[in-house]
Amino acid sequence: MLIKDEISFDEFDDVINPRNEDNGFDEVVEGAISRRGFLSAVVTVGAGAFLMNNTGLTKVARAVVDPFGFEAVIANSEDTITLPPGYKWESLIHWGDPLWSDGLEFNPETRGTAASQARAFGDNNDGMSLFRHEDRHLMVVNNEHTNRSIIYGNRTLGLPVNSDDVNKGKAAHGVSIFEIQQNSGGWSLVKDSPFNRRITADTEMEVSGPAAGYDLLKTAVDPTGTKSLGTWNNCGNGETPWGTYLACEENFNGYFSSSDPTLEIHDAFKRYGISVIDWGYGWAKEDERFDISKHPNEPNRAGYVVEIDPRDPTTTPKKRTALGRFKHENAEVVISAGCRIVVYMGDDERGEFLYRFVSDDTYSADRDHSDLLNKGRLYAARFNEDQRGEWLALTPEATGMSEAEICIHTRMAASAVGATTMDRPEWVAVNPNKVEVYCALTNNKHRGRKANKGGDEMPAGGPNPRKKNLFGQIVRWVPNNQDHGSDQFTWDLFAMAGNPLTSEGDKAGSSNITADNMFNSPDGLAFDDKGMLWIQTDGNYSDEGLFEGMGNNQMLVGDTTTGEIRRFMVGPKEAEITGLCWSSDRRTLFVGVQHLGQKGNSSFPGGGSSVPRSGVIAVSPEDGGLIG
Ligand code: FEO
Ligand code: CA
Ligand code: CA
Ligand code: CA
């Protein structure tokens, strides 16, 4: 079977393991997403705030009355970055830029070699963080994946043709760590900084936590089951209170294949989308550990959260198996009222689950933190129709699985306890000023039509109320007792994305979605220190049909008190906007621009006939003021 070049990861999983349509589901619960329903309180104030923005007040005056501090950007389909009046952007780094002075500058003819890529910024950047270390600024960026049509655009079919091509692809994945500095010309990379580092699909990792050393993790080259090689498909990220970075392994499955095409795929592999064919990179042809007929336990060593210390380039990254194995989106870390470490995590696949980890030990800044993410309990969320919810503990008693198995086959453990199947949970973000949590549920075309890969039904209802959900929504929950450690919460929907101009009933979205801010497929989420919610999209950029008026993928800001949402940025053609972090003085916002031109229609940032190159841009007010 030939996998079409730029098929997305979720489409790939559908192709290799299609689910039958199930006709037994109820229709959409009438009124569950009514534009006058439970979001009405959110909207009334929001509409007033929006009007206030158009009164012509100066930026300074608006800052007093307007929590946004910028004018809304109009949707468009341009091949550039569009920002509010008074804001500018500059490129910080793009795919193929060398981190060291002995590296080769990006070559648009060859698009790099394995050797040049290993010394350069990876491709398709996603989650990122900026750390202060002494007087330095250290940036850590996930390089999630790569588009074959672009990275192999020098090959006739846009596919790897030799060993060097495959190794270039492996080196374009992983994590890039580099120092940046600011001078009168703006922000720039510090080449040759002692902190610069590339972590790729071949970097040695330590496997830690309850699954370390378990039989399912042992391989021919690592009979201890404690040392794996590499991390790939790192999507969103997280930061710990002790200053380390968390890289989250998402669609790890699409890199494995079998040299024996008749190999029988067992249920655990099916649940995680592992099959005899890969997503098109051909890694198994050059590196036998990706051949599941020869190394059947290798896929069990991927799909984790990886902890990296950006301040010490000699440290070995640690895979934290206690945080579970699934298609990790990001890892939002917060401290509970009882000083335990709580990590909220989404599993981005149709009908998979939302998770929470709670550490056994308590956090204190002056104590050793090396074991905090190794010992604790995983929970999966159940959302009830009455807008209450609970965290279901994934214990051996509740799941019938050992502690190690729960960490490796986490999806099955969550199915066993009856967690709620969700509309592809992407990033989770905790409000720094309130005890409340938000998660982007990006879309789910199978909602109300098919079961998930484990056979769990996906009826429309609760926080996933729309059948055949093409637009997505943002759910929020408030833990009981103002404590992220509580096992109970209440929930509502902050926004139901949609097109308010359509007359097709459930597609209009919630009342805080207007003709001026509409979007689809919310994905990246992060709060600024004012408590404003930044929303990034990864969706349909056709600007046609139901998506007409949404333009390219974009970034918006939500006021979680009033419900108002305002567009801040529009990205270039065919790009996803993903990953963001602020400079410590909040005068610069770093934003990721990923897989632009994935269908051949972008030349960003170079313009003309340039090769499109994913990258990080630095956004700042022209007057040197604060963002927002
Ligand atoms: Fe890599 Fe779910 O986004
Ligand atoms: Ca994402
Ligand atoms: Ca996405
Ligand atoms: Ca992506």
XYZ file of C-alpha atoms and ligand atoms in Angstrom:
634
model
C 0.000 0.000 0.000
C 1.371 3.406 -0.936
C 0.744 6.097 1.653
C -0.024 9.397 -0.014
C 2.747 11.845 0.622
C 1.247 14.476 2.852
C -1.492 12.448 4.502
C -1.766 13.616 8.103
C -0.924 11.349 11.011
C -4.557 10.939 12.030
C -5.599 10.127 8.462
C -2.721 7.638 8.300
C -4.047 5.863 11.380
C -7.493 5.678 9.809
C -6.100 4.181 6.624
C -4.064 1.444 8.295
C -6.774 0.484 10.773
C -10.176 1.673 9.582
C -13.092 1.551 12.016
C -16.508 0.420 10.883
C -19.233 2.986 11.007
C -21.541 2.229 13.900
C -25.164 3.150 13.440
C -26.116 2.662 17.063
C -25.201 6.125 18.291
C -27.708 8.671 19.419
C -28.079 11.842 17.414
C -26.623 15.057 18.817
C -28.221 15.905 22.121
C -30.558 18.750 21.258
C -29.524 21.965 22.920
C -26.204 20.679 24.214
C -24.395 23.220 22.100
C -27.155 25.759 21.918
C -25.813 29.234 21.249
C -28.044 30.300 24.118
C -27.005 27.363 26.324
C -24.457 27.201 29.087
C -22.204 29.686 27.355
C -24.704 32.532 27.494
C -23.183 34.108 30.578
C -19.814 34.121 28.915
C -21.039 35.927 25.863
C -22.996 38.929 27.047
C -20.012 40.705 28.504
C -17.797 39.580 25.644
C -19.918 41.355 23.044
C -19.650 44.600 24.987
C -15.901 44.275 25.241
C -15.659 43.747 21.513
C -17.560 46.953 20.777
C -15.274 48.813 23.121
C -12.302 47.801 21.002
C -13.581 49.712 17.989
C -13.973 53.115 19.552
C -10.662 54.460 18.278
C -9.029 54.755 21.696
C -5.244 54.928 21.660
C -3.278 51.828 22.619
C -2.362 53.308 25.982
C -5.937 54.260 26.778
C -7.201 50.880 25.652
C -4.809 49.108 27.976
C -6.769 50.560 30.859
C -10.138 49.341 29.684
C -9.261 46.549 27.268
C -7.562 43.416 28.606
C -6.424 42.502 25.090
C -4.345 45.584 24.296
C -4.439 45.039 20.519
C -6.840 45.439 17.624
C -8.284 42.332 16.005
C -6.618 41.024 12.850
C -8.817 40.169 9.871
C -8.646 36.596 8.532
C -6.707 36.190 5.289
C -4.951 33.679 3.051
C -1.700 35.560 2.489
C 1.680 33.823 2.531
C 3.013 35.870 5.406
C 2.522 36.778 9.061
C -0.261 39.262 9.796
C -0.251 41.055 13.153
C -2.279 43.848 14.783
C -1.290 47.464 14.027
C 1.747 48.427 16.113
C 3.307 44.929 16.106
C 6.246 43.583 14.105
C 7.856 40.189 13.576
C 11.289 38.879 12.680
C 12.621 35.403 11.936
C 14.599 33.834 14.764
C 15.476 30.431 13.339
C 14.304 28.117 10.573
C 14.691 24.501 9.565
C 18.303 23.803 8.544
C 19.921 26.831 10.222
C 23.221 25.577 11.751
C 23.629 25.883 15.538
C 27.406 25.797 15.290
C 29.824 27.714 13.067
C 31.186 24.460 11.622
C 27.709 23.652 10.284
C 26.720 24.315 6.694
C 24.189 27.008 5.876
C 20.889 25.652 4.542
C 21.224 24.532 0.949
C 17.950 24.887 -0.990
C 19.217 22.640 -3.795
C 20.072 19.579 -1.683
C 17.967 20.632 1.322
C 20.789 19.401 3.486
C 22.449 16.085 4.241
C 22.389 13.859 7.305
C 25.615 15.494 8.482
C 24.446 19.088 7.997
C 21.050 18.363 9.541
C 22.643 16.877 12.658
C 24.314 20.267 13.306
C 21.242 22.319 12.488
C 17.781 23.270 13.721
C 15.323 20.446 13.029
C 12.137 20.605 10.993
C 8.454 21.243 11.805
C 8.987 22.856 15.200
C 6.176 22.598 17.740
C 6.181 23.164 21.532
C 8.960 25.342 22.953
C 10.194 27.009 26.133
C 12.618 29.779 26.946
C 14.701 29.340 30.104
C 16.811 31.881 31.936
C 20.156 30.471 33.026
C 22.416 32.924 34.789
C 22.422 35.833 32.309
C 21.616 33.648 29.299
C 18.401 32.826 27.418
C 18.156 29.139 26.494
C 15.512 28.132 23.989
C 14.313 24.536 23.735
C 12.164 23.594 20.738
C 10.530 20.330 19.686
C 11.064 19.286 16.085
C 7.984 17.166 15.689
C 8.256 15.687 12.224
C 9.079 16.644 8.659
C 7.223 16.928 5.361
C 8.678 14.516 2.864
C 7.677 16.642 -0.125
C 9.786 19.473 1.304
C 12.738 17.783 2.999
C 13.076 15.431 0.010
C 11.961 18.014 -2.528
C 15.274 17.443 -4.353
C 14.143 13.854 -5.117
C 11.816 13.116 -8.035
C 9.122 11.465 -5.898
C 9.736 13.508 -2.747
C 10.800 10.367 -0.899
C 14.118 9.279 0.637
C 16.185 7.386 -1.936
C 19.313 6.435 0.014
C 20.756 5.934 3.447
C 21.807 9.569 3.836
C 18.274 10.742 3.044
C 16.807 8.499 5.752
C 19.385 9.634 8.280
C 18.714 13.265 7.364
C 15.082 12.649 8.226
C 15.997 11.098 11.580
C 18.274 14.049 12.384
C 15.527 16.546 11.513
C 13.404 15.078 14.342
C 13.841 15.454 18.087
C 14.662 18.585 20.066
C 16.850 21.634 19.338
C 18.430 23.507 22.251
C 20.226 26.793 21.651
C 21.101 30.061 23.298
C 19.611 33.281 21.947
C 20.521 36.884 22.641
C 18.932 40.274 22.106
C 20.723 43.334 20.807
C 19.733 46.451 18.896
C 19.043 44.349 15.812
C 16.629 42.067 17.633
C 16.904 38.469 18.808
C 19.419 36.067 17.277
C 20.941 32.626 17.719
C 24.228 32.385 19.656
C 26.200 29.974 17.497
C 28.649 27.720 19.359
C 27.122 28.431 22.773
C 28.187 25.640 25.165
C 24.460 25.017 25.720
C 23.620 24.349 22.073
C 22.562 20.761 21.560
C 20.695 18.563 19.122
C 18.698 15.616 20.408
C 17.572 13.338 17.566
C 16.008 9.956 16.859
C 19.388 8.430 17.761
C 20.256 10.151 21.060
C 20.620 7.828 24.054
C 17.751 8.056 26.552
C 17.307 6.613 30.022
C 14.020 4.812 30.620
C 12.796 5.588 34.137
C 9.744 4.951 36.296
C 7.568 1.864 36.872
C 8.016 0.393 33.379
C 11.833 0.636 33.349
C 13.323 -2.827 33.007
C 9.951 -4.486 32.376
C 9.978 -7.378 29.897
C 7.921 -5.488 27.303
C 10.686 -2.872 27.074
C 13.606 -5.268 26.609
C 15.181 -5.576 23.156
C 18.105 -7.394 21.602
C 20.353 -4.340 21.887
C 19.063 -3.365 25.325
C 18.318 -6.488 27.368
C 17.957 -4.281 30.460
C 14.937 -2.382 29.077
C 16.329 0.840 30.514
C 18.209 2.478 27.632
C 16.412 3.458 24.464
C 17.656 5.441 21.511
C 16.108 8.684 20.423
C 12.914 10.651 20.665
C 10.729 11.616 17.709
C 7.418 13.216 16.897
C 7.731 15.541 19.876
C 4.638 17.655 19.787
C 3.731 19.968 22.676
C 5.896 20.494 25.712
C 5.952 21.289 29.393
C 8.152 22.851 32.030
C 8.768 21.656 35.568
C 9.055 23.932 38.610
C 12.676 22.786 38.883
C 13.549 24.198 35.465
C 13.600 21.177 33.184
C 11.850 20.743 29.838
C 9.303 18.087 28.953
C 9.123 16.914 25.320
C 6.012 14.879 24.522
C 6.159 11.978 22.061
C 2.984 11.983 19.969
C 2.562 10.052 16.688
C 5.476 7.720 17.416
C 3.757 4.814 15.667
C 4.151 6.021 12.076
C 7.897 5.301 12.028
C 7.703 1.516 12.509
C 7.155 -1.036 9.759
C 7.670 -4.726 9.099
C 9.938 -6.383 6.563
C 7.469 -9.282 6.758
C 4.275 -7.857 5.250
C 2.242 -10.813 6.556
C 3.161 -10.164 10.185
C 0.087 -10.402 12.381
C -0.575 -7.183 14.295
C -1.685 -7.835 17.873
C -4.347 -5.830 19.662
C -1.934 -3.637 21.628
C -0.206 -2.555 18.415
C -3.580 -1.938 16.771
C -4.649 0.292 19.664
C -1.534 2.433 19.132
C -1.685 2.431 15.331
C 1.421 0.318 14.751
C 1.291 -1.647 11.516
C 3.411 -3.270 8.839
C 3.724 0.020 6.966
C 5.147 3.319 8.138
C 4.248 6.924 7.333
C 6.773 7.074 4.469
C 10.134 7.859 6.080
C 11.569 4.381 5.605
C 13.519 4.350 8.869
C 13.335 0.543 9.174
C 15.230 0.203 5.890
C 18.291 1.801 7.459
C 17.807 1.071 11.155
C 16.565 -2.409 11.973
C 15.130 -1.429 15.354
C 12.204 0.162 13.503
C 11.373 -3.244 11.922
C 8.711 -4.731 14.209
C 9.097 -8.226 12.747
C 12.651 -8.239 14.124
C 12.323 -6.037 17.213
C 8.737 -6.401 18.439
C 9.313 -4.531 21.717
C 10.866 -1.421 20.204
C 7.515 0.416 19.781
C 6.872 -0.056 23.520
C 9.854 2.242 24.166
C 8.248 5.245 22.489
C 5.158 7.317 23.293
C 6.369 8.827 26.551
C 7.160 12.211 28.072
C 10.910 12.922 27.967
C 12.520 15.154 30.608
C 15.530 17.186 29.446
C 17.812 19.476 31.459
C 18.645 22.401 29.133
C 21.273 23.700 31.562
C 23.517 20.651 31.263
C 24.144 19.409 27.709
C 25.912 16.316 29.070
C 22.816 14.914 30.793
C 20.928 11.939 29.390
C 17.248 12.685 28.646
C 14.855 10.600 30.732
C 11.707 8.926 29.454
C 9.200 9.204 32.308
C 7.069 6.073 31.992
C 4.996 7.037 35.049
C 3.330 9.678 32.853
C 1.939 6.952 30.616
C 2.326 5.890 27.017
C 0.005 7.374 24.452
C 0.050 10.035 21.752
C 1.171 12.728 24.150
C 0.263 16.264 23.145
C 1.728 18.411 25.914
C 2.359 18.152 29.644
C 1.019 21.002 31.788
C 2.627 20.928 35.226
C 1.119 22.563 38.301
C 1.546 22.174 42.054
C -1.470 20.936 44.036
C -2.699 22.475 47.272
C -0.861 19.674 49.073
C 2.389 20.466 47.178
C 2.208 17.408 44.927
C 3.221 17.661 41.293
C 0.200 17.416 38.997
C 0.675 16.902 35.248
C -2.292 17.283 32.881
C -1.912 15.518 29.525
C -4.023 14.905 26.413
C -3.884 11.893 24.089
C -4.441 13.290 20.600
C -6.419 10.658 18.782
C -10.111 10.416 18.036
C -11.891 9.061 21.071
C -8.834 8.809 23.314
C -8.581 10.318 26.782
C -7.468 13.145 29.045
C -5.014 12.199 31.801
C -3.677 13.522 35.074
C -0.589 12.395 36.984
C -0.240 13.141 40.703
C 3.149 12.575 42.330
C 3.463 10.478 45.487
C 6.031 12.834 46.972
C 5.617 16.529 47.630
C 7.555 19.306 45.925
C 9.897 21.650 47.724
C 12.336 23.884 45.864
C 15.256 22.896 48.063
C 14.774 19.111 47.696
C 15.977 16.596 45.106
C 13.495 16.457 42.207
C 14.970 13.584 40.235
C 12.339 11.045 41.325
C 9.208 13.205 41.474
C 8.029 12.173 37.989
C 8.831 8.494 38.604
C 6.461 7.762 41.456
C 2.789 8.671 41.407
C -0.642 7.774 40.100
C -2.157 8.204 36.652
C -5.838 9.093 36.298
C -8.153 9.378 33.287
C -11.020 11.874 33.143
C -14.709 11.062 33.156
C -16.998 13.943 32.186
C -20.620 13.485 33.259
C -23.606 15.099 31.547
C -24.408 17.137 34.669
C -21.184 19.150 34.156
C -19.449 17.349 36.957
C -16.505 15.101 36.396
C -14.018 12.889 38.146
C -10.527 11.554 37.793
C -10.525 7.744 37.656
C -7.392 6.213 39.180
C -5.545 3.747 36.937
C -4.657 1.247 39.661
C -3.910 -2.477 39.289
C -7.176 -3.179 41.138
C -9.271 -1.008 38.792
C -7.612 -2.098 35.559
C -6.475 -5.675 36.161
C -3.038 -4.618 34.908
C 0.341 -4.352 36.675
C 1.818 -0.928 37.444
C 4.290 -1.369 34.569
C 1.567 -2.445 32.140
C -0.545 0.580 33.064
C 2.412 2.789 32.106
C 2.961 0.966 28.786
C -0.612 0.211 27.702
C -2.174 3.272 29.247
C -4.966 3.519 26.675
C -6.235 0.062 27.640
C -6.072 0.968 31.323
C -8.196 4.074 30.732
C -10.682 2.067 28.667
C -10.935 -0.443 31.499
C -12.084 2.204 33.987
C -14.622 3.799 31.631
C -13.019 7.179 30.977
C -14.745 9.577 28.569
C -13.723 9.322 24.922
C -12.714 12.829 23.801
C -12.530 14.809 20.542
C -8.728 14.568 20.162
C -7.318 16.307 23.277
C -4.511 18.653 22.252
C -2.822 21.139 24.611
C -3.849 21.591 28.223
C -3.215 24.955 29.937
C -3.635 25.955 33.583
C -4.663 29.528 34.391
C -1.841 31.018 36.501
C -4.301 33.281 38.306
C -7.196 30.884 38.955
C -7.543 27.211 39.776
C -8.969 26.200 36.397
C -7.756 24.192 33.428
C -8.426 24.394 29.676
C -7.972 21.774 26.973
C -8.297 22.180 23.207
C -10.379 19.366 21.681
C -9.338 19.899 18.121
C -11.993 18.019 16.066
C -13.324 14.499 15.585
C -15.033 13.569 12.355
C -15.922 10.164 13.820
C -17.828 11.537 16.834
C -21.227 9.911 16.977
C -20.368 7.604 14.085
C -17.595 5.198 15.014
C -15.898 3.704 18.064
C -12.290 4.451 19.024
C -9.529 1.951 18.278
C -10.244 0.120 21.523
C -13.929 -0.283 20.698
C -15.079 2.392 23.179
C -18.096 4.205 21.839
C -17.991 7.890 20.938
C -21.556 9.104 21.375
C -22.136 12.850 21.013
C -22.651 14.422 24.425
C -20.984 16.061 27.407
C -17.928 18.112 26.420
C -17.994 16.422 22.984
C -21.541 17.384 21.971
C -21.270 17.705 18.198
C -21.657 14.713 15.919
C -19.074 14.597 13.097
C -17.224 17.458 14.763
C -15.206 19.360 12.147
C -14.434 22.514 14.141
C -13.447 21.526 17.679
C -14.023 23.144 21.066
C -12.228 24.216 24.230
C -13.337 22.564 27.458
C -12.500 23.967 30.880
C -12.752 22.433 34.314
C -12.464 23.729 37.849
C -11.092 21.249 40.414
C -13.143 20.910 43.576
C -11.820 22.636 46.695
C -9.576 24.855 44.534
C -7.112 21.964 44.440
C -5.580 20.319 41.362
C -5.110 17.281 43.591
C -8.879 16.849 44.027
C -10.447 13.890 42.240
C -13.611 15.830 41.367
C -14.259 18.843 39.148
C -16.961 20.806 37.367
C -16.708 21.592 33.665
C -18.148 23.736 30.905
C -17.217 24.663 27.364
C -15.267 27.897 27.002
C -15.782 27.955 23.247
C -17.377 25.770 20.611
C -15.644 26.668 17.354
C -17.761 26.916 14.236
C -19.009 29.168 11.500
C -21.666 31.578 12.795
C -22.626 32.496 9.223
C -23.861 29.020 8.367
C -27.452 27.978 8.781
C -26.456 24.363 9.412
C -27.670 23.945 13.003
C -24.812 22.642 15.152
C -22.028 24.123 13.039
C -22.469 27.739 14.109
C -20.536 27.355 17.345
C -21.003 29.100 20.676
C -22.058 32.736 20.952
C -18.531 33.991 21.561
C -17.627 32.826 18.046
C -18.359 35.672 15.636
C -17.800 36.496 11.973
C -14.748 38.472 13.140
C -12.967 35.775 15.141
C -14.046 32.447 13.688
C -11.554 29.620 13.510
C -11.429 25.839 13.454
C -9.374 23.146 15.147
C -7.929 24.780 18.277
C -4.651 23.077 19.192
C -1.911 25.011 21.053
C -3.005 26.683 24.300
C -1.010 28.765 26.761
C -1.728 31.421 29.347
C 0.261 34.610 29.635
C 1.012 35.949 33.102
C -2.025 38.242 32.924
C -4.258 35.188 32.670
C -5.211 35.698 29.006
C -5.525 32.449 27.042
C -3.597 32.225 23.762
C -5.157 29.831 21.252
C -3.355 28.438 18.190
C -5.019 26.537 15.375
C -4.123 23.546 13.217
C -7.082 23.083 10.959
C -8.714 23.476 7.604
C -7.135 26.479 5.831
C -9.117 26.170 2.572
C -11.191 29.305 3.335
C -13.985 27.562 1.461
C -17.395 26.145 2.248
C -17.964 25.866 5.991
C -14.450 27.227 6.525
C -14.967 30.344 4.414
C -13.942 33.423 6.359
C -11.437 31.594 8.581
C -8.431 31.972 6.273
C -5.069 30.491 7.180
C -4.301 28.975 10.553
C -4.073 31.620 13.226
C -3.521 32.612 16.820
C -6.206 34.221 18.971
C -6.480 35.427 22.536
C -9.356 34.588 24.861
C -10.503 36.504 27.910
C -11.570 33.684 30.211
C -13.628 36.034 32.372
C -15.787 37.579 29.645
C -15.485 34.858 27.016
C -14.405 37.297 24.326
C -11.977 35.915 21.766
C -9.925 38.165 19.505
C -7.624 37.219 16.605
C -3.980 38.307 17.123
C -2.157 36.696 14.202
C -2.658 34.933 10.883
C 0.070 32.577 9.639
C 1.408 31.870 6.147
C -0.161 29.472 3.659
C -0.712 25.851 4.681
C 1.018 26.437 8.012
C -0.014 25.357 11.479
C 0.634 27.886 14.221
C 2.031 25.951 17.178
C 4.313 26.549 20.125
C 4.740 29.821 21.976
C 6.712 31.325 24.811
C 7.518 34.790 26.078
C 10.767 36.559 26.865
C 11.080 37.059 30.595
C 10.258 40.797 30.217
C 7.099 39.959 28.158
C 8.222 42.309 25.403
C 8.749 39.483 22.905
C 6.482 36.586 22.037
C 8.117 33.659 20.248
C 5.732 31.757 17.974
C 6.172 28.552 15.992
C 5.147 28.271 12.338
C 4.981 24.649 11.215
C 4.569 22.646 7.971
C 3.951 25.755 5.868
C 3.591 24.928 2.200
C 2.825 21.290 2.943
C 0.823 21.171 -0.300
C 3.365 23.175 -2.273
C 1.935 26.678 -1.988
C 4.244 28.621 0.302
C 7.676 30.159 0.022
C 7.752 31.590 3.546
C 9.893 33.144 4.867
C 12.138 33.804 1.859
C 9.416 34.578 -0.683
C 9.726 34.210 -4.454
C 10.707 30.662 -5.312
C 12.233 29.897 -1.908
C 11.918 26.515 -0.226
C 9.346 26.884 2.587
C 11.001 26.466 6.003
C 9.258 25.981 9.315
C 10.626 28.141 12.081
C 10.270 30.365 15.106
C 9.405 34.041 14.767
C 9.823 36.774 17.369
C 6.820 39.106 17.701
C 7.019 42.403 19.554
C 5.316 45.810 19.801
C 6.995 48.424 17.604
C 7.144 50.808 20.555
C 9.075 48.318 22.697
C 6.140 47.858 25.044
C 4.608 44.767 26.552
C 2.815 42.090 24.512
C -0.948 42.426 24.808
Fe 1.229 17.306 17.143
Fe -1.747 16.744 18.303
O -0.522 17.774 17.514
Ca -0.747 19.980 18.241
Ca -3.373 19.290 15.650
Ca 1.643 19.539 13.999
